Short mmCIF file of C-alpha atoms in Angstrom, two decimals:
data_model
loop_
_atom_site.label_atom_id
_atom_site.label_comp_id
_atom_site.label_asym_id
_atom_site.label_seq_id
_atom_site.Cartn_x
_atom_site.Cartn_y
_atom_site.Cartn_z
CA ALA J 1 88.67 98.01 75.03
CA GLN J 2 88.83 96.21 78.34
CA LYS J 3 90.42 92.75 78.06
CA ILE J 4 88.76 91.55 81.31
CA THR J 5 85.42 92.74 82.63
CA GLN J 6 84.07 91.99 86.07
CA THR J 7 80.69 93.61 86.39
CA GLN J 8 79.93 92.83 90.03
CA PRO J 9 81.81 95.31 92.33
CA GLY J 10 80.31 93.54 95.40
CA MET J 11 78.55 90.32 96.19
CA PHE J 12 77.02 88.78 99.31
CA VAL J 13 76.49 85.09 99.96
CA GLN J 14 75.13 83.12 102.88
CA GLU J 15 77.56 80.75 104.52
CA LYS J 16 77.40 77.24 103.06
CA GLU J 17 75.73 78.48 99.92
CA ALA J 18 77.31 78.54 96.39
CA VAL J 19 78.15 81.77 94.62
CA THR J 20 79.15 82.67 91.09
CA LEU J 21 81.47 85.54 90.28
CA ASP J 22 81.24 86.79 86.72
CA CYS J 23 84.07 87.41 84.30
CA THR J 24 84.04 88.13 80.61
CA TYR J 25 87.10 88.51 78.39
CA ASP J 26 88.01 89.95 75.04
CA THR J 27 90.62 88.42 72.80
CA SER J 28 91.04 87.50 69.16
CA ASP J 29 93.67 84.85 69.98
CA GLN J 30 92.74 81.21 69.81
CA SER J 31 95.15 80.24 72.50
CA TYR J 32 94.93 81.92 75.92
CA GLY J 33 94.69 81.19 79.63
CA LEU J 34 92.26 82.37 82.24
CA PHE J 35 92.98 82.74 85.93
CA TRP J 36 91.30 83.64 89.15
CA TYR J 37 93.09 85.16 92.15
CA LYS J 38 91.88 85.91 95.67
CA GLN J 39 92.97 88.87 97.69
CA PRO J 40 91.95 88.74 101.37
CA SER J 41 91.98 91.90 103.52
CA SER J 42 95.56 91.09 104.54
CA GLY J 43 96.54 92.04 100.96
CA GLU J 44 98.34 89.04 99.47
CA MET J 45 97.34 87.74 96.03
CA ILE J 46 96.53 84.02 96.04
CA PHE J 47 96.27 81.97 92.86
CA LEU J 48 93.07 79.89 92.82
CA ILE J 49 92.44 78.24 89.44
CA TYR J 50 93.50 78.16 85.81
CA GLN J 51 91.64 77.29 82.55
CA GLY J 52 93.33 76.92 79.18
CA SER J 53 91.32 77.85 76.10
CA TYR J 54 91.80 74.37 74.66
CA ASP J 55 90.82 72.59 77.83
CA GLU J 56 87.63 70.69 77.17
CA GLN J 57 86.70 70.22 80.80
CA ASN J 58 85.97 73.02 83.18
CA ALA J 59 88.76 73.43 85.70
CA THR J 60 88.13 72.49 89.36
CA GLU J 61 90.24 72.98 92.48
CA GLY J 62 88.50 71.84 95.64
CA ARG J 63 85.55 74.13 96.24
CA TYR J 64 86.48 76.32 93.25
CA SER J 65 85.38 75.61 89.76
CA LEU J 66 85.62 77.69 86.62
CA ASN J 67 82.55 77.74 84.39
CA PHE J 68 84.19 78.25 81.01
CA GLN J 69 81.88 79.20 78.15
CA LYS J 70 84.14 79.89 75.13
CA ALA J 71 81.52 81.10 72.72
CA ARG J 72 80.30 83.60 75.24
CA LYS J 73 83.85 84.51 76.23
CA SER J 74 83.01 84.08 79.87
CA ALA J 75 85.02 82.43 82.70
CA ASN J 76 82.92 82.59 85.83
CA LEU J 77 84.27 81.42 89.16
CA VAL J 78 81.96 79.21 91.20
CA ILE J 79 82.62 78.78 94.90
CA SER J 80 80.65 76.03 96.50
CA ALA J 81 79.77 75.74 100.18
CA SER J 82 81.00 79.26 101.00
CA GLN J 83 82.97 79.81 104.18
CA LEU J 84 83.64 82.96 106.16
CA GLY J 85 87.24 82.82 105.07
CA ASP J 86 86.12 83.23 101.45
CA SER J 87 85.33 86.88 102.12
CA ALA J 88 87.85 88.71 99.93
CA MET J 89 88.42 90.44 96.61
CA TYR J 90 88.46 88.16 93.62
CA PHE J 91 90.26 88.99 90.41
CA CYS J 92 89.84 87.42 87.00
CA ALA J 93 92.85 87.55 84.65
CA MET J 94 93.89 86.45 81.16
CA ARG J 95 97.13 85.82 79.31
CA GLU J 96 97.20 85.49 75.61
CA ARG J 97 99.57 82.70 74.68
CA ALA J 98 101.37 84.83 72.14
CA GLY J 99 102.43 87.34 74.77
CA ASN J 100 103.72 87.44 78.32
CA GLN J 101 101.37 90.04 79.66
CA PHE J 102 98.54 89.29 82.11
CA TYR J 103 95.41 91.39 82.07
CA PHE J 104 93.37 91.75 85.24
CA GLY J 105 89.80 92.79 85.89
CA THR J 106 88.78 95.38 88.49
CA GLY J 107 87.73 92.69 90.94
CA THR J 108 84.66 91.60 92.85
CA SER J 109 84.37 91.98 96.61
CA LEU J 110 82.74 88.95 98.10
CA THR J 111 81.25 88.97 101.63
CA VAL J 112 80.16 85.74 103.24
CA ILE J 113 77.37 86.25 105.77
CA PRO J 114 77.13 83.86 108.76
CA ASP D 1 104.45 79.29 98.95
CA ALA D 2 106.59 80.65 96.18
CA GLY D 3 109.80 82.28 97.49
CA ILE D 4 109.19 85.95 96.63
CA THR D 5 110.08 88.87 98.78
CA GLN D 6 109.70 92.54 98.21
CA SER D 7 111.54 95.37 99.89
CA PRO D 8 110.77 97.71 101.37
CA ARG D 9 107.22 96.74 102.39
CA HIS D 10 106.26 100.28 103.16
CA LYS D 11 107.79 103.55 102.05
CA VAL D 12 106.88 107.21 102.29
CA THR D 13 108.78 109.57 100.03
CA GLU D 14 108.60 113.09 98.76
CA THR D 15 107.66 114.27 95.30
CA GLY D 16 110.68 114.45 93.05
CA THR D 17 112.84 111.89 94.87
CA PRO D 18 114.04 108.69 93.22
CA VAL D 19 112.70 105.45 94.63
CA THR D 20 113.74 101.83 93.96
CA LEU D 21 111.70 98.81 94.87
CA ARG D 22 113.24 95.39 94.95
CA CYS D 23 111.74 92.00 94.10
CA HIS D 24 113.71 88.90 95.01
CA GLN D 25 112.90 85.31 94.18
CA THR D 26 114.45 82.02 95.18
CA GLU D 27 112.52 79.93 92.55
CA ASN D 28 114.82 80.53 89.59
CA HIS D 29 111.75 81.45 87.54
CA ARG D 30 112.29 83.01 84.15
CA TYR D 31 109.50 85.63 84.19
CA MET D 32 109.08 88.49 86.58
CA TYR D 33 106.49 91.28 86.62
CA TRP D 34 105.78 94.53 88.32
CA TYR D 35 102.17 95.68 88.89
CA ARG D 36 100.51 98.52 90.61
CA GLN D 37 97.15 98.20 92.30
CA ASP D 38 94.82 101.13 92.67
CA PRO D 39 91.15 101.24 93.77
CA GLY D 40 88.82 100.79 90.79
CA HIS D 41 91.68 99.62 88.49
CA GLY D 42 92.56 96.17 89.61
CA LEU D 43 96.17 95.30 88.86
CA ARG D 44 97.92 97.00 86.02
CA LEU D 45 101.21 95.83 84.49
CA ILE D 46 104.10 98.29 84.64
CA HIS D 47 107.04 96.28 83.21
CA TYR D 48 108.00 92.64 82.99
CA SER D 49 111.07 90.59 82.34
CA TYR D 50 111.50 87.44 80.39
CA GLY D 51 115.16 86.84 81.25
CA VAL D 52 118.25 88.50 82.60
CA LYS D 53 118.58 91.88 80.89
CA ASP D 54 115.37 91.18 78.88
CA THR D 55 112.52 93.53 79.82
CA ASP D 56 109.46 94.98 78.16
CA LYS D 57 106.86 97.63 78.89
CA GLY D 58 103.38 97.03 80.23
CA GLU D 59 100.29 99.19 79.96
CA VAL D 60 101.35 101.83 82.58
CA SER D 61 105.14 102.11 82.11
CA ASP D 62 105.49 105.89 81.94
CA GLY D 63 107.61 107.21 84.79
CA TYR D 64 109.02 103.81 85.65
CA SER D 65 112.17 101.90 84.69
CA VAL D 66 113.30 98.36 85.53
CA SER D 67 116.43 96.35 85.57
CA ARG D 68 117.24 92.68 85.90
CA SER D 69 120.90 91.87 86.17
CA LYS D 70 120.40 88.56 87.95
CA THR D 71 117.70 85.92 87.61
CA GLU D 72 116.65 86.40 91.22
CA ASP D 73 116.26 90.19 91.33
CA PHE D 74 113.98 92.62 89.48
CA LEU D 75 114.22 96.26 90.40
CA LEU D 76 111.56 98.89 89.77
CA THR D 77 112.72 102.52 89.79
CA LEU D 78 110.69 105.66 89.94
CA GLU D 79 113.17 108.23 88.65
CA SER D 80 111.30 111.18 90.09
CA ALA D 81 108.32 110.17 92.19
CA THR D 82 104.98 111.86 91.75
CA SER D 83 101.86 111.76 93.89
CA SER D 84 100.07 109.79 91.13
CA GLN D 85 102.54 106.97 91.78
CA THR D 86 101.17 106.49 95.33
CA SER D 87 100.00 102.87 95.10
CA VAL D 88 100.53 99.34 96.19
CA TYR D 89 103.17 97.61 94.06
CA PHE D 90 103.20 93.88 93.50
CA CYS D 91 105.93 91.74 92.01
CA ALA D 92 105.02 88.40 90.51
CA ILE D 93 106.94 85.47 89.06
CA ARG D 94 106.18 82.74 86.58
CA SER D 95 108.13 79.75 85.44
CA GLY D 96 108.28 78.85 81.79
CA HIS D 97 106.58 75.52 82.54
CA SER D 98 103.43 76.68 84.38
CA PRO D 99 100.79 79.17 83.24
CA GLU D 100 100.13 80.87 86.59
CA GLN D 101 101.88 83.75 88.34
CA TYR D 102 102.76 83.91 92.01
CA PHE D 103 102.83 87.20 93.81
CA GLY D 104 105.03 88.80 96.41
CA PRO D 105 103.51 90.43 99.49
CA GLY D 106 103.37 93.94 98.03
CA THR D 107 104.95 97.29 98.76
CA ARG D 108 102.85 100.21 99.86
CA LEU D 109 104.35 103.40 98.46
CA THR D 110 103.16 106.90 99.49
CA VAL D 111 104.44 109.92 97.66
CA THR D 112 103.73 113.17 99.55
#
C-alpha cells in the first residue's frame, strides 16, 4: 500500500489566490512526521514545512501552512497569496519515528497563472 | 543552504559499466540518503546511512550498493549499469536533532 498519496497530478491557481495541495498518508505508528518539499523547474528539492504527529497546532512557515487532520490521515499544504515563483512540483513525505526512511508521494505540479 | 554536493552532476554511461556517484556534506550530519527520481514515481529511497559504516536498504536497492567510510562522504555504486537505472539521483542529509532532510543538487545519469 502507498504510504503517501497525492491525488492531484496538476493544479492551477490565479496569482494572489490561495491554493490547497492534498496529501493523505498511511501508517499504523502513533509517532511520525510529515513534510512538504518544493521542486522548481531548476530541479533542486527545497524543504518547506514540517508537522509532527503530536503537534497540536498546524504548522506554519510564512505563506505556507499545513492543514493537519490526524483522524483523516491528511496533511494538506496551503499556500496563501500565490506568486508566480510558486509554480513548481510539490512533494509530500512522511517519516515514521521508529525508522529512518522517508516516504514520498508522486507529487503535484502547481502552475500559478498571472 | 545545507552544504551538500554531488558529483558528477551529469553522466552518460554504457550498459554493463560500473558507475559511482558521490555525495559530500560539510554539515557533519549523521544520516545520509540516496534517492532516485523518476516520472510518476516521486522520490524512492535506494539506501541510507545512519553512521560511518552503518547502512541499510531502501525500497529500490536492487542493483545498487553504498559505502560510507567517512562522515562526510556517501558513495552510491551501480555495479553493472542497466538502462532501467537511467534516472536523477538525489542525496539527502539529516541531523539527529532535526526532523527534516536537506537535498543535494542531484545527478542526472543516463545509461545507454
